[in-house]
């Protein structure tokens, strides 16, 4: 496998077939991902909580978001927010790279490294646009994702105009098994049905 630049099966799965690392098509990409994960954890240990998280640097990305939701819920303890009544709200920032961030958000977390499939995101217009010809994936600016009560989330979404509820997947396999969460992306000049038919999604690992 290594001779063919493929990831050895036992580096990805246990003997029973359970995944315990991450799937990438070549050994080079797998090792690069390993180094990026190590760097994220090393910086976290040395410098404290990062301003932005690389979502594909976690074996269980949904677990990171669940922890964030619990953190936000505790901040609103006086308002008696219930964890079961909270939903994720994702909003694209105007920041292209995590190094440009000055601080962490007051609530929620920043996420970087997501790739958009089926569309591109126009940062100046702050909305979805058609992909360039022959471009399968395009980078999304830093995403701010937080949690709110259902009522507050619905109120916020109404103020932002028409939004496409974009699924975030761990892998290009679009199954519930690899679904992490949803992010609300402004539709721009096209209706959300257009982006639904395009099959637009966000990928943590592409």
CSV table of C-alpha atoms in Angstrom, one decimal:
chain,number,residue,atom,x,y,z
A,1,UNK,CA,0.0,0.0,0.0
A,2,UNK,CA,2.8,2.5,0.9
A,3,UNK,CA,4.6,1.6,-2.3
A,4,UNK,CA,1.5,2.6,-4.2
A,5,UNK,CA,1.0,5.8,-2.1
A,6,UNK,CA,-2.2,4.4,-0.6
A,7,UNK,CA,-3.1,4.6,3.0
A,8,UNK,CA,-2.7,1.1,4.7
A,9,UNK,CA,-6.1,-0.3,5.7
A,10,UNK,CA,-5.0,-0.7,9.4
A,11,UNK,CA,-4.2,3.0,9.6
A,12,UNK,CA,-7.8,3.9,8.9
A,13,UNK,CA,-9.8,1.0,10.3
A,14,UNK,CA,-9.7,-1.5,13.1
A,15,UNK,CA,-9.7,-5.3,12.4
A,16,UNK,CA,-13.5,-5.2,12.8
A,17,UNK,CA,-13.8,-2.5,10.2
A,18,UNK,CA,-14.5,0.5,12.5
A,19,UNK,CA,-13.0,3.7,11.3
A,20,UNK,CA,-10.5,5.2,13.8
A,21,UNK,CA,-8.6,7.8,11.8
A,22,UNK,CA,-9.7,9.5,8.6
A,23,UNK,CA,-10.2,8.7,5.0
A,24,UNK,CA,-8.2,10.3,2.2
A,25,UNK,CA,-7.3,9.0,-1.2
A,26,UNK,CA,-3.5,9.1,-1.0
A,27,UNK,CA,-0.9,8.5,1.7
A,28,UNK,CA,0.5,12.0,1.1
A,29,UNK,CA,-2.8,13.7,1.9
A,30,UNK,CA,-3.3,11.4,4.9
A,31,UNK,CA,0.1,12.3,6.3
A,32,UNK,CA,-0.5,16.1,5.7
A,33,UNK,CA,-3.7,15.8,7.6
A,34,UNK,CA,-1.9,14.1,10.4
A,35,UNK,CA,0.6,17.0,10.6
A,36,UNK,CA,-2.2,19.6,10.5
A,37,UNK,CA,-4.0,17.8,13.3
A,38,UNK,CA,-0.9,17.6,15.4
A,39,UNK,CA,-0.2,21.3,14.8
A,40,UNK,CA,-3.7,22.3,15.9
A,41,UNK,CA,-3.5,20.3,19.1
A,42,UNK,CA,0.1,21.4,19.8
A,43,UNK,CA,-0.9,25.1,19.5
A,44,UNK,CA,-4.0,24.5,21.7
A,45,UNK,CA,-1.8,23.0,24.4
A,46,UNK,CA,0.9,25.7,24.2
A,47,UNK,CA,-1.2,28.8,23.5
A,48,UNK,CA,-4.6,28.0,24.9
A,49,UNK,CA,-7.9,27.8,23.1
A,50,UNK,CA,-7.5,28.7,19.4
A,51,UNK,CA,-9.5,31.6,17.8
A,52,UNK,CA,-10.7,29.2,15.1
A,53,UNK,CA,-10.9,25.5,14.8
A,54,UNK,CA,-10.1,23.3,11.8
A,55,UNK,CA,-13.1,21.0,11.8
A,56,UNK,CA,-11.5,18.2,9.9
A,57,UNK,CA,-8.9,18.1,12.7
A,58,UNK,CA,-11.3,16.3,14.9
A,59,UNK,CA,-12.1,12.6,14.7
A,60,UNK,CA,-15.7,13.5,15.9
A,61,UNK,CA,-16.5,17.0,14.6
A,62,UNK,CA,-20.1,16.7,15.8
A,63,UNK,CA,-18.7,16.3,19.3
A,64,UNK,CA,-16.9,19.6,19.1
A,65,UNK,CA,-20.2,21.3,18.2
A,66,UNK,CA,-22.1,19.6,21.0
A,67,UNK,CA,-19.5,20.8,23.4
A,68,UNK,CA,-19.9,24.4,22.1
A,69,UNK,CA,-23.7,24.1,22.4
A,70,UNK,CA,-23.3,23.0,26.1
A,71,UNK,CA,-21.0,26.0,26.7
A,72,UNK,CA,-23.5,28.5,25.2
A,73,UNK,CA,-26.3,26.9,27.1
A,74,UNK,CA,-24.4,27.4,30.4
A,75,UNK,CA,-23.9,31.1,29.5
A,76,UNK,CA,-27.7,31.5,29.2
A,77,UNK,CA,-28.5,29.6,32.4
A,78,UNK,CA,-30.4,32.6,33.8
A,79,UNK,CA,-32.7,32.6,30.7
A,80,UNK,CA,-33.3,28.9,31.3
A,81,UNK,CA,-32.3,27.8,27.8
A,82,UNK,CA,-32.7,24.1,27.4
A,83,UNK,CA,-30.1,22.1,25.5
A,84,UNK,CA,-32.8,20.1,23.8
A,85,UNK,CA,-34.4,23.4,22.5
A,86,UNK,CA,-31.2,24.8,21.1
A,87,UNK,CA,-30.3,24.7,17.4
A,88,UNK,CA,-27.1,25.5,15.5
A,89,UNK,CA,-26.8,28.8,13.6
A,90,UNK,CA,-24.0,29.2,11.1
A,91,UNK,CA,-23.0,32.5,9.5
A,92,UNK,CA,-20.2,33.2,7.1
A,93,UNK,CA,-17.8,35.9,8.1
A,94,UNK,CA,-15.8,38.4,6.0
A,95,UNK,CA,-12.6,36.8,7.1
A,96,UNK,CA,-10.8,34.6,4.6
A,97,UNK,CA,-8.1,33.1,6.8
A,98,UNK,CA,-8.0,32.2,10.5
A,99,UNK,CA,-4.8,34.2,11.0
A,100,UNK,CA,-6.8,37.4,10.3
A,101,UNK,CA,-9.0,36.9,13.3
A,102,UNK,CA,-8.4,39.2,16.2
A,103,UNK,CA,-10.3,37.3,18.8
A,104,UNK,CA,-12.7,34.4,19.4
A,105,UNK,CA,-16.4,35.1,19.2
A,106,UNK,CA,-18.3,36.0,22.3
A,107,UNK,CA,-20.5,32.9,21.8
A,108,UNK,CA,-19.9,29.9,19.6
A,109,UNK,CA,-16.8,29.1,17.6
A,110,UNK,CA,-15.1,30.0,14.4
A,111,UNK,CA,-14.4,27.2,11.9
A,112,UNK,CA,-12.1,27.2,9.0
A,113,UNK,CA,-11.0,24.8,6.2
A,114,UNK,CA,-14.5,24.0,4.9
A,115,UNK,CA,-14.9,23.4,1.2
A,116,UNK,CA,-18.0,24.3,-0.8
A,117,UNK,CA,-19.2,21.8,-3.4
A,118,UNK,CA,-21.7,22.8,-6.0
A,119,UNK,CA,-21.3,26.5,-5.6
A,120,UNK,CA,-18.9,29.3,-4.6
A,121,UNK,CA,-19.2,32.0,-2.0
A,122,UNK,CA,-18.8,35.6,-3.0
A,123,UNK,CA,-17.4,37.3,0.0
A,124,UNK,CA,-18.0,40.9,-1.2
A,125,UNK,CA,-21.7,40.1,-2.0
A,126,UNK,CA,-21.9,37.8,1.0
A,127,UNK,CA,-23.9,35.1,-0.8
A,128,UNK,CA,-23.7,31.9,-2.9
A,129,UNK,CA,-22.8,32.2,-6.6
A,130,UNK,CA,-22.3,29.7,-9.3
A,131,UNK,CA,-19.0,27.8,-9.4
A,132,UNK,CA,-16.3,28.7,-11.9
A,133,UNK,CA,-16.2,26.2,-14.8
A,134,UNK,CA,-14.4,22.9,-14.0
A,135,UNK,CA,-14.0,24.0,-10.3
A,136,UNK,CA,-15.4,21.2,-8.1
A,137,UNK,CA,-14.6,22.7,-4.7
A,138,UNK,CA,-14.1,26.2,-3.5
A,139,UNK,CA,-13.0,27.4,0.0
A,140,UNK,CA,-15.5,29.0,2.3
A,141,UNK,CA,-14.4,32.0,4.4
A,142,UNK,CA,-14.2,31.5,8.1
A,143,UNK,CA,-17.6,30.3,9.5
A,144,UNK,CA,-19.0,31.4,12.8
A,145,UNK,CA,-21.2,28.7,14.2
A,146,UNK,CA,-23.1,29.1,17.5
A,147,UNK,CA,-26.2,27.7,19.2
A,148,UNK,CA,-29.5,29.6,20.0
A,149,UNK,CA,-32.9,28.8,21.3
A,150,UNK,CA,-35.3,27.9,18.4
A,151,UNK,CA,-37.2,31.1,18.8
A,152,UNK,CA,-34.2,33.3,18.7
A,153,UNK,CA,-32.7,31.4,15.8
A,154,UNK,CA,-35.9,31.8,13.8
A,155,UNK,CA,-36.0,35.5,14.5
A,156,UNK,CA,-32.4,35.9,13.4
A,157,UNK,CA,-32.9,34.0,10.2
A,158,UNK,CA,-35.9,36.1,9.2
A,159,UNK,CA,-33.7,39.2,9.4
A,160,UNK,CA,-31.1,37.8,7.0
A,161,UNK,CA,-33.4,37.2,4.0
A,162,UNK,CA,-33.6,34.0,2.1
A,163,UNK,CA,-31.1,31.4,3.3
A,164,UNK,CA,-30.0,28.0,2.0
A,165,UNK,CA,-29.7,25.4,4.8
A,166,UNK,CA,-26.4,23.9,3.7
A,167,UNK,CA,-25.4,20.5,5.1
A,168,UNK,CA,-21.9,20.1,6.4
A,169,UNK,CA,-20.4,16.6,5.8
A,170,UNK,CA,-17.3,15.0,7.2
A,171,UNK,CA,-16.7,13.3,3.8
A,172,UNK,CA,-18.0,13.7,0.3
A,173,UNK,CA,-20.3,10.7,1.0
A,174,UNK,CA,-23.6,12.4,1.5
A,175,UNK,CA,-25.1,10.1,4.1
A,176,UNK,CA,-26.6,10.8,7.6
A,177,UNK,CA,-23.6,8.9,9.0
A,178,UNK,CA,-21.2,11.7,8.0
A,179,UNK,CA,-23.6,14.7,8.4
A,180,UNK,CA,-22.2,17.1,11.0
A,181,UNK,CA,-24.5,20.1,11.0
A,182,UNK,CA,-26.1,22.7,8.8
A,183,UNK,CA,-25.0,26.3,8.0
A,184,UNK,CA,-27.3,29.0,6.8
A,185,UNK,CA,-25.8,30.6,3.6
A,186,UNK,CA,-27.4,33.6,1.9
A,187,UNK,CA,-29.0,32.6,-1.4
A,188,UNK,CA,-28.1,35.8,-3.3
A,189,UNK,CA,-30.0,36.3,-6.6
A,190,UNK,CA,-31.0,32.6,-6.8
A,191,UNK,CA,-33.8,31.0,-4.8
A,192,UNK,CA,-32.9,28.4,-2.2
A,193,UNK,CA,-34.5,25.7,-4.4
A,194,UNK,CA,-31.8,26.4,-7.0
A,195,UNK,CA,-29.0,25.5,-4.6
A,196,UNK,CA,-31.0,22.5,-3.3
A,197,UNK,CA,-31.1,21.2,-6.9
A,198,UNK,CA,-27.4,21.9,-7.3
A,199,UNK,CA,-26.8,19.7,-4.3
A,200,UNK,CA,-24.7,22.4,-2.6
A,201,UNK,CA,-22.9,21.1,0.5
A,202,UNK,CA,-19.9,21.9,2.7
A,203,UNK,CA,-17.2,19.3,3.2
A,204,UNK,CA,-14.7,19.0,6.1
A,205,UNK,CA,-12.6,16.6,4.1
A,206,UNK,CA,-12.7,16.7,0.3
